[in-house]
Coordinates of C-alpha atoms in Angstrom, one line a residue:
X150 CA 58.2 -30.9 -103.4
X151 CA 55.4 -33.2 -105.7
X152 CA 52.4 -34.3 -103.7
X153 CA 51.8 -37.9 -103.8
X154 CA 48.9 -40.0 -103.0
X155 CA 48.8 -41.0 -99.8
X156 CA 48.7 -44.5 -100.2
X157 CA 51.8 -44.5 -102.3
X158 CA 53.7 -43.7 -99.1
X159 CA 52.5 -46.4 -97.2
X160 CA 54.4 -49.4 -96.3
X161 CA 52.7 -52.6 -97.7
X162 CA 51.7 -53.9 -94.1
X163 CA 48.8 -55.0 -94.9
X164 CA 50.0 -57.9 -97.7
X165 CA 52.8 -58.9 -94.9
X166 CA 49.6 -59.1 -91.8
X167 CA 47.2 -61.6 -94.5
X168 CA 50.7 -62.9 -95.4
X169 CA 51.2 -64.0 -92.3
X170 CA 48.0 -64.9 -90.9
X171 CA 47.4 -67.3 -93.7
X172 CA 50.4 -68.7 -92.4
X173 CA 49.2 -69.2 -88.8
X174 CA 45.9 -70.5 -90.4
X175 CA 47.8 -73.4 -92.6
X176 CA 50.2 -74.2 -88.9
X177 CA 46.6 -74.1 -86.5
X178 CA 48.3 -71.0 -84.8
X179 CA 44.8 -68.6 -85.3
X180 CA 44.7 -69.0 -81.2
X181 CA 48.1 -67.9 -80.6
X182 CA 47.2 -64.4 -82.9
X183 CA 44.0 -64.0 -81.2
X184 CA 46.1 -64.4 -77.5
X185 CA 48.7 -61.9 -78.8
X186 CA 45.7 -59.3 -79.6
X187 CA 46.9 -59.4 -83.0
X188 CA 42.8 -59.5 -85.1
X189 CA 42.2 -62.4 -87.0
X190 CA 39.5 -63.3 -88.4
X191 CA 36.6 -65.0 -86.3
X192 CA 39.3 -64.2 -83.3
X193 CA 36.9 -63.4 -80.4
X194 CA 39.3 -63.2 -77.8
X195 CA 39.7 -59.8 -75.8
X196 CA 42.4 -58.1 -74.5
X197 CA 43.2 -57.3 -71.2
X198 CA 42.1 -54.0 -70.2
X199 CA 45.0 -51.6 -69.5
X200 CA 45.0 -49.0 -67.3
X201 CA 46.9 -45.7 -68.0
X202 CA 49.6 -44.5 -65.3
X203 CA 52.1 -41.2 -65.3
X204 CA 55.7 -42.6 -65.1
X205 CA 58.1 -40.4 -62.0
X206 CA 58.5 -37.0 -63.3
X207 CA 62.1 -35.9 -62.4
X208 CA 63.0 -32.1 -63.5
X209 CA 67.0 -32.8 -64.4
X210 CA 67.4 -28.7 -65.0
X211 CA 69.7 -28.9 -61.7
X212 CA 72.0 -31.6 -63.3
X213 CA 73.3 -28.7 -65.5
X214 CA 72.4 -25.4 -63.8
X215 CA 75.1 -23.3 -62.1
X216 CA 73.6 -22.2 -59.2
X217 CA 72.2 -25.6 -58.3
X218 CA 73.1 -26.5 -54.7
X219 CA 75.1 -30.0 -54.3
X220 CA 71.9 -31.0 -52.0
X221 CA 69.5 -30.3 -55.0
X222 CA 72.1 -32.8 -57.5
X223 CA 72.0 -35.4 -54.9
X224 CA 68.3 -35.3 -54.9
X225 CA 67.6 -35.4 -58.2
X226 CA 70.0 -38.5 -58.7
X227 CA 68.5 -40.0 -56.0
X228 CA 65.3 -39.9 -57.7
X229 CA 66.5 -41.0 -61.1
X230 CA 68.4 -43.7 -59.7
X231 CA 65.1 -45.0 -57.5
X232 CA 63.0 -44.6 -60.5
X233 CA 65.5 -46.6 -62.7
X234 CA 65.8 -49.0 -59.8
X235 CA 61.4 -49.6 -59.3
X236 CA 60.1 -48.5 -62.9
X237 CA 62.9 -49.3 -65.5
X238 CA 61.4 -45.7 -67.0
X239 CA 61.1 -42.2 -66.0
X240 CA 60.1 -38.9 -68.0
X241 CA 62.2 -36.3 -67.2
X242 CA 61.6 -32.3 -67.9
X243 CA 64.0 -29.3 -68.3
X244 CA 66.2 -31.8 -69.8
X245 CA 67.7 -29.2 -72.8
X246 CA 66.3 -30.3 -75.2
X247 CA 64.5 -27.6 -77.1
X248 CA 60.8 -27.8 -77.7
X249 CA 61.3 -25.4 -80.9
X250 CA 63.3 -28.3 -81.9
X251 CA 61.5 -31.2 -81.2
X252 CA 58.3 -29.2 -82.9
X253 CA 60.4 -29.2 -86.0
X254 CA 61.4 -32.8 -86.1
X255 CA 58.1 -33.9 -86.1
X256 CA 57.4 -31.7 -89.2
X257 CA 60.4 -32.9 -91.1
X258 CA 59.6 -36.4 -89.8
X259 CA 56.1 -36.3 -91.4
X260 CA 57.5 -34.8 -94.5
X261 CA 59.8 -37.6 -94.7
X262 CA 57.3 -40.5 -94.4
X263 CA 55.1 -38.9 -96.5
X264 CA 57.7 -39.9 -100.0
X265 CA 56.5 -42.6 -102.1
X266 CA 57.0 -45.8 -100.2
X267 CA 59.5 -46.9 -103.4
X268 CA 61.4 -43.9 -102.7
X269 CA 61.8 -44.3 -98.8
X270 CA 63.4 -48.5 -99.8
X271 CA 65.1 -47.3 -103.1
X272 CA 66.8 -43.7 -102.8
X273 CA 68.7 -44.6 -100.4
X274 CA 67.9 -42.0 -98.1
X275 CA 69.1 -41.3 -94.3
X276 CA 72.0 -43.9 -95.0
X277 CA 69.9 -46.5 -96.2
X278 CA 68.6 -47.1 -92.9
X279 CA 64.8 -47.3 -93.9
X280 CA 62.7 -49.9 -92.2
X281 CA 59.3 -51.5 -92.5
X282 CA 57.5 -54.4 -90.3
X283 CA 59.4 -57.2 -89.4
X284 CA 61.3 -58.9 -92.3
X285 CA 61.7 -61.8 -89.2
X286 CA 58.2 -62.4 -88.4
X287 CA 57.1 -66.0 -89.0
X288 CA 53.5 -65.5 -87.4
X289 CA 51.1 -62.5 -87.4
X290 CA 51.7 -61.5 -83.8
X291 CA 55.5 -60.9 -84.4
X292 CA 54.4 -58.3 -86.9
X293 CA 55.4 -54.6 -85.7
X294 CA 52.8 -52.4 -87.4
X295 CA 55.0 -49.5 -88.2
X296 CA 58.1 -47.6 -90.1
X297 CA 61.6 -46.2 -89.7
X298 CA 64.8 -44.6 -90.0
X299 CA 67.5 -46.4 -87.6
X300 CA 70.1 -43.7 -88.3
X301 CA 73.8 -43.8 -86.9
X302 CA 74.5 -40.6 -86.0
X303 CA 77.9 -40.5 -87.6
X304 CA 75.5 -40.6 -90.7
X305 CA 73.6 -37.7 -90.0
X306 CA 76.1 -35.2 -90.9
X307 CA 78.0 -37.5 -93.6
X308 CA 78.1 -35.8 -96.6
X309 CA 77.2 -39.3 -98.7
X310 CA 74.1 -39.0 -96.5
X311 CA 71.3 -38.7 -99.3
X312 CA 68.5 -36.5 -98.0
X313 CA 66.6 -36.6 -101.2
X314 CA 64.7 -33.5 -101.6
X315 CA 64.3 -33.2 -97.8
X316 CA 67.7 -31.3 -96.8
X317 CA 66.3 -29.5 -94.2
X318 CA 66.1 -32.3 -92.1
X319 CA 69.6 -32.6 -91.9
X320 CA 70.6 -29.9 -89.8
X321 CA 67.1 -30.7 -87.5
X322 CA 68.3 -34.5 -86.9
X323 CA 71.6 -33.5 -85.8
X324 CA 70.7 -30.9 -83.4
X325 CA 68.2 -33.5 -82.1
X326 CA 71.2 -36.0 -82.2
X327 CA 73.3 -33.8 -79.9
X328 CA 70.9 -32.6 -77.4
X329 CA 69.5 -35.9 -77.0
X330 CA 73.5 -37.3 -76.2
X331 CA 74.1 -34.8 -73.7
X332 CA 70.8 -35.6 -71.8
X333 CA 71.8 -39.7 -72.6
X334 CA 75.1 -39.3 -71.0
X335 CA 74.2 -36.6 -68.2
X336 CA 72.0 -39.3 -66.9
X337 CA 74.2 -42.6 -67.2
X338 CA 76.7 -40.8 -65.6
X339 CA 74.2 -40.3 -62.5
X340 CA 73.2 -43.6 -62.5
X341 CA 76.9 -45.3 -62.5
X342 CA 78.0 -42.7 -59.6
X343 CA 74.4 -43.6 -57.9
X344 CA 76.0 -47.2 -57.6
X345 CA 79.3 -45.7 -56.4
X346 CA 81.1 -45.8 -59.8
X347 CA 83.0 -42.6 -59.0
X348 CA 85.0 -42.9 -62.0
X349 CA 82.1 -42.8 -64.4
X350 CA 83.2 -39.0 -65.4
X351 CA 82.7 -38.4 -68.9
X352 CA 84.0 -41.7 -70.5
X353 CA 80.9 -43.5 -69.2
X354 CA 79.6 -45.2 -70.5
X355 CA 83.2 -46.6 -72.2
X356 CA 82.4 -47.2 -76.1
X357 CA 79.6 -45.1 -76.8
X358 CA 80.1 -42.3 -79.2
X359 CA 78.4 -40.9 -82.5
X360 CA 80.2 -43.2 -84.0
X361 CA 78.2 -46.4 -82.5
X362 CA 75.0 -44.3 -80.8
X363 CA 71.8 -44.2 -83.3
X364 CA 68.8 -42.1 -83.7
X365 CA 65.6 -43.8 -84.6
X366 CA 62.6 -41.8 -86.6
X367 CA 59.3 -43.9 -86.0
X368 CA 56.0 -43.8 -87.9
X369 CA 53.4 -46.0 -86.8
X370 CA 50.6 -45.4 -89.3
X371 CA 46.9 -46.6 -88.5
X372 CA 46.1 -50.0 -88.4
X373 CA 42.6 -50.4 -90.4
X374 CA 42.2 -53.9 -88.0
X375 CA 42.1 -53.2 -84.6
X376 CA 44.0 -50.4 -82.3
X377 CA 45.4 -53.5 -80.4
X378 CA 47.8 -54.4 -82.8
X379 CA 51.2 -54.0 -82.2
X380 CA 52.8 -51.1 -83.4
X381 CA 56.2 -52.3 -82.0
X382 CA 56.3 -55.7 -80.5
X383 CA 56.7 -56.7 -76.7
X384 CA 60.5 -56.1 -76.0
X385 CA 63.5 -54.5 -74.4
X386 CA 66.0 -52.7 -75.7
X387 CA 69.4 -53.8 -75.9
X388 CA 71.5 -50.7 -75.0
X389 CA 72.5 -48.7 -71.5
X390 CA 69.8 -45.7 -72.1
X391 CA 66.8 -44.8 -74.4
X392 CA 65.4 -41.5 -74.8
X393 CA 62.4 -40.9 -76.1
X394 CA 60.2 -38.2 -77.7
X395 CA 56.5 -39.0 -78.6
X396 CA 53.8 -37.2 -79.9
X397 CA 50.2 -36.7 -78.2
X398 CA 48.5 -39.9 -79.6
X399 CA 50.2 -42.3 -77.2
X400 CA 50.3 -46.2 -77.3
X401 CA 53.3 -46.8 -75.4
X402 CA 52.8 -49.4 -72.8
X403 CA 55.1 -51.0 -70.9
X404 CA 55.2 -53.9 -67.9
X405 CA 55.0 -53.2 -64.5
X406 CA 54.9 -56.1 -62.2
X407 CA 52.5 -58.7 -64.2
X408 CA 50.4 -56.1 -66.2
X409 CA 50.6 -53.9 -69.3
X410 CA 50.0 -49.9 -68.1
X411 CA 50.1 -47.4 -70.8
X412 CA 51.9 -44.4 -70.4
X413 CA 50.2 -41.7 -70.5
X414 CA 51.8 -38.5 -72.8
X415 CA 53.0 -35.5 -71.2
X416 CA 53.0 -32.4 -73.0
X417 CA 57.5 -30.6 -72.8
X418 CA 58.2 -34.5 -71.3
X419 CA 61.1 -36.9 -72.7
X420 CA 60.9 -40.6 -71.8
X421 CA 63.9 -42.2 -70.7
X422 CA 64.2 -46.1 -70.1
X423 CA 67.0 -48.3 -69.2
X424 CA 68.2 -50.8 -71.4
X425 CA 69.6 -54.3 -71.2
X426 CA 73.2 -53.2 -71.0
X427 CA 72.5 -51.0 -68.0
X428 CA 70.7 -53.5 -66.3
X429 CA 73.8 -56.2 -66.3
X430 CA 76.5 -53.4 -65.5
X431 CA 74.1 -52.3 -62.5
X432 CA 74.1 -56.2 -61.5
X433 CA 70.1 -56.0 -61.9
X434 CA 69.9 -52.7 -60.0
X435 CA 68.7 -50.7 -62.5
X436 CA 65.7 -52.6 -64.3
X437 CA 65.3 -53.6 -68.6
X438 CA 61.6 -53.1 -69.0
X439 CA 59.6 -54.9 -71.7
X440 CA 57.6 -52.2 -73.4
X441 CA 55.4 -52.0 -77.0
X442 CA 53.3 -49.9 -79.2
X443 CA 49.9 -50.4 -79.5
X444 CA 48.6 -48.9 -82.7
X445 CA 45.4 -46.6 -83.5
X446 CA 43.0 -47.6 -85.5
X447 CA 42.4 -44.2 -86.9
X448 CA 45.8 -41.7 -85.9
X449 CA 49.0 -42.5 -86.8
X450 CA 51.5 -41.6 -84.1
X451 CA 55.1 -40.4 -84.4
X452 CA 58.2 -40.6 -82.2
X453 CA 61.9 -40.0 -81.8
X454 CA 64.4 -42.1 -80.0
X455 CA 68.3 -42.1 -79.0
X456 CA 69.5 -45.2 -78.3
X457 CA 73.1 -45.0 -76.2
X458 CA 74.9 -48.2 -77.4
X459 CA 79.0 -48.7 -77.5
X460 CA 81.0 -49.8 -80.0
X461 CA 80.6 -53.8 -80.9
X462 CA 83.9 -54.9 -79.2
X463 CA 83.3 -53.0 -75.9
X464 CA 82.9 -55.2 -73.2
X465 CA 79.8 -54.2 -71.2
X466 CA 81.4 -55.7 -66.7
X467 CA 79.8 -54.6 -64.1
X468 CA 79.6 -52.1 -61.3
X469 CA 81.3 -54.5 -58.8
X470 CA 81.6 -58.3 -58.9
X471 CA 80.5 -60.8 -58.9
X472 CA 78.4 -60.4 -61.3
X473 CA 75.2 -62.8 -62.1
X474 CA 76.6 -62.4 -65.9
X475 CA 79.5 -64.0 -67.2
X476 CA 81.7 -61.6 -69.5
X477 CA 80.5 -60.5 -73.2
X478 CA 80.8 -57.4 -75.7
X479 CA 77.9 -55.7 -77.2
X480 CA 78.9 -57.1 -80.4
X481 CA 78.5 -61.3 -78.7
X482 CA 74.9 -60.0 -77.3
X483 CA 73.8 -58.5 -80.2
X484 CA 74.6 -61.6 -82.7
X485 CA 73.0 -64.0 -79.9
X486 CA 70.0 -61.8 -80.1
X487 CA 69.4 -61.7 -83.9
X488 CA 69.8 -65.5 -83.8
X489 CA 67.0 -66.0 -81.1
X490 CA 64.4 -63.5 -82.9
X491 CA 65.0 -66.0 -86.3
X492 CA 65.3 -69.0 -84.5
X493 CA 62.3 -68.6 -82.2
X494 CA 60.6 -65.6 -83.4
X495 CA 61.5 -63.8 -80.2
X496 CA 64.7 -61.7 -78.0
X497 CA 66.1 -64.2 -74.8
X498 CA 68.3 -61.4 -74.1
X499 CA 70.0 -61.3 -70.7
X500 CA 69.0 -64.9 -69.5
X501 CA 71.5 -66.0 -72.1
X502 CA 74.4 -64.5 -70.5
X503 CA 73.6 -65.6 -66.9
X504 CA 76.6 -67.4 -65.0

């Protein structure tokens, strides 16, 4: 594989940041980029300080051992379902997914990112799925500092899937794919039959297979500004489960109560957060978390997510009625949500689907 110079891999972020801050200069909104803790310049205001807290460890090896006792299930799922229930996150450990394997993602992940940044938006690679910032962002503090592959899992193993000159990473992605499924669906499983959903089985969630799930390869490079950018801005994400691998560097924060704490990386540790579909099937049990990357000012950070989503016309009910939501599919709530963020710059999300 050529070497290339760094900076021809980079994503032009720093054109679309002065971009957009000029913009905020021309519409007076320099106060609102200083508030978000988005650097401007002359912006004096400081952010809030954040303190760092370990999210509820839960080992989930008993979910799938043989010679786990019914008592040691129950507890576990207890504690998943309290954690989802308080926290909207939890990291969980013996969860099967290899370490061997995660190691080697993140070494076909920087070797990926590492291509000429005309090659990552022009080759086509990963199913076209290449992203960059935030094509939506009307103001500097709606900027996500960071890259990605959003990839559909039925693309992984597709043989039109261009891999470029990187076709090792196929077989690495998909065995991160499965793994990271099993663990998805082990655990929404436990949730629904937390709530009494004895019928969850193995069809629950309804909808969500590798032809609808996605895997997400992040890069958030360093941001020569300030480490208090955003390397993913303040949100919640609009599927039942998330899992999540990240590296050492850490930047993840999410909100708990009325404060930002970041979450503090643990080494053999997978993240898993509920999303928004979750939370209106559970009736508001089981809690959507805002959450966001900070970036680094000098260490770029990698991570890996799985996002469990169903198919566009599955309709998402509830555990039990009533329900504080009226009907809708995942198709209606993700329309209504790509509307908001280009109408006001932002997600609404659930609110919009209250009763």
């Amino acid at each position: 594989m050529p070497a290339f110079a760094e900076s021809a891999a980079e994503p032009p972020l720093a054109d679309s940041y002065h971009a957009l801050l000029r913009r905020d200069q021309g519409s007076n909104r320099v106060v609102d980029a200083c508030a978000t803790a988005v650097p401007s310049t002359g912006c004096q205001a400081q952010p809030q300080p954040v303190s760092e807290c370990e999210l509820p460890m839960i080992d989930v090896g008993c979910l799938t051992a043989a010679g786990a006792t019914p008592q040691e299930r129950a507890a576990c799922a207890a504690a998943i379902a309290a954690a989802a229930s308080e926290w909207g996150f939890f990291q969980v450990v013996n969860h099967g997914v290899r370490q061997d394997l995660l190691d080697a993602m993140r070494r076909e992940q920087v070797r990926l990112f590492r291509l000429p940044f005309e090659a990552k938006t022009t080759a086509g690679l990963l199913n076209d799925s290449y992203r960059w910032g935030t094509p939506t962002a009307t103001s500097s503090g709606q900027l996500s500092w960071s890259e990605a592959f959003h990839v559909p899992l039925a693309g992984i193993s597709d043989d039109r899937c261009s891999y470029g000159e990187l076709t090792s990473i196929r077989d690495v992605t998909q065995e991160v794919a499965i793994a990271m499924s099993k663990l998805a669906n082990t655990l929404a499983r436990v949730l629904a039959e937390s709530l009494g959903h004895s019928r969850a089985g193995s069809q629950f969630p309804e909808g969500c297979d590798e032809r609808t799930c996605f895997l997400r390869l992040n890069r958030y490079p360093p941001c020569p500004f300030s480490p208090d950018a955003f390397g993913l801005v303040p949100h919640t994400d609009s599927d039942f489960l998330t899992v999540l691998c990240q590296d050492q560097v850490g930047g993840l924060q999410l909100m708990k109560g009325s404060r930002w704490v970041a979450v503090k990386p643990i080494p053999n540790a997978l993240i898993v957060n509920i999303g928004d579909l979750f939370q209106a099937w559970s009736n508001d049990r089981y809690k959507s978390v805002e959450h966001k990357v900070v970036t680094n000012a000098t260490t770029e950070r990698f991570s890996v997510a799985y996002f469990l989503c169903p198919s566009y016309d599955s309709p998402i009910g509830a555990c039990e009625e009533p329900s504080p939501y009226r009907t809708f599919t995942f198709g209606e709530y993700r329309r209504r949500v790509q509307e908001d963020v280009k109408k006001t710059g932002k997600k609404i999300g659930l609110p919009n689907f209250l009763m």
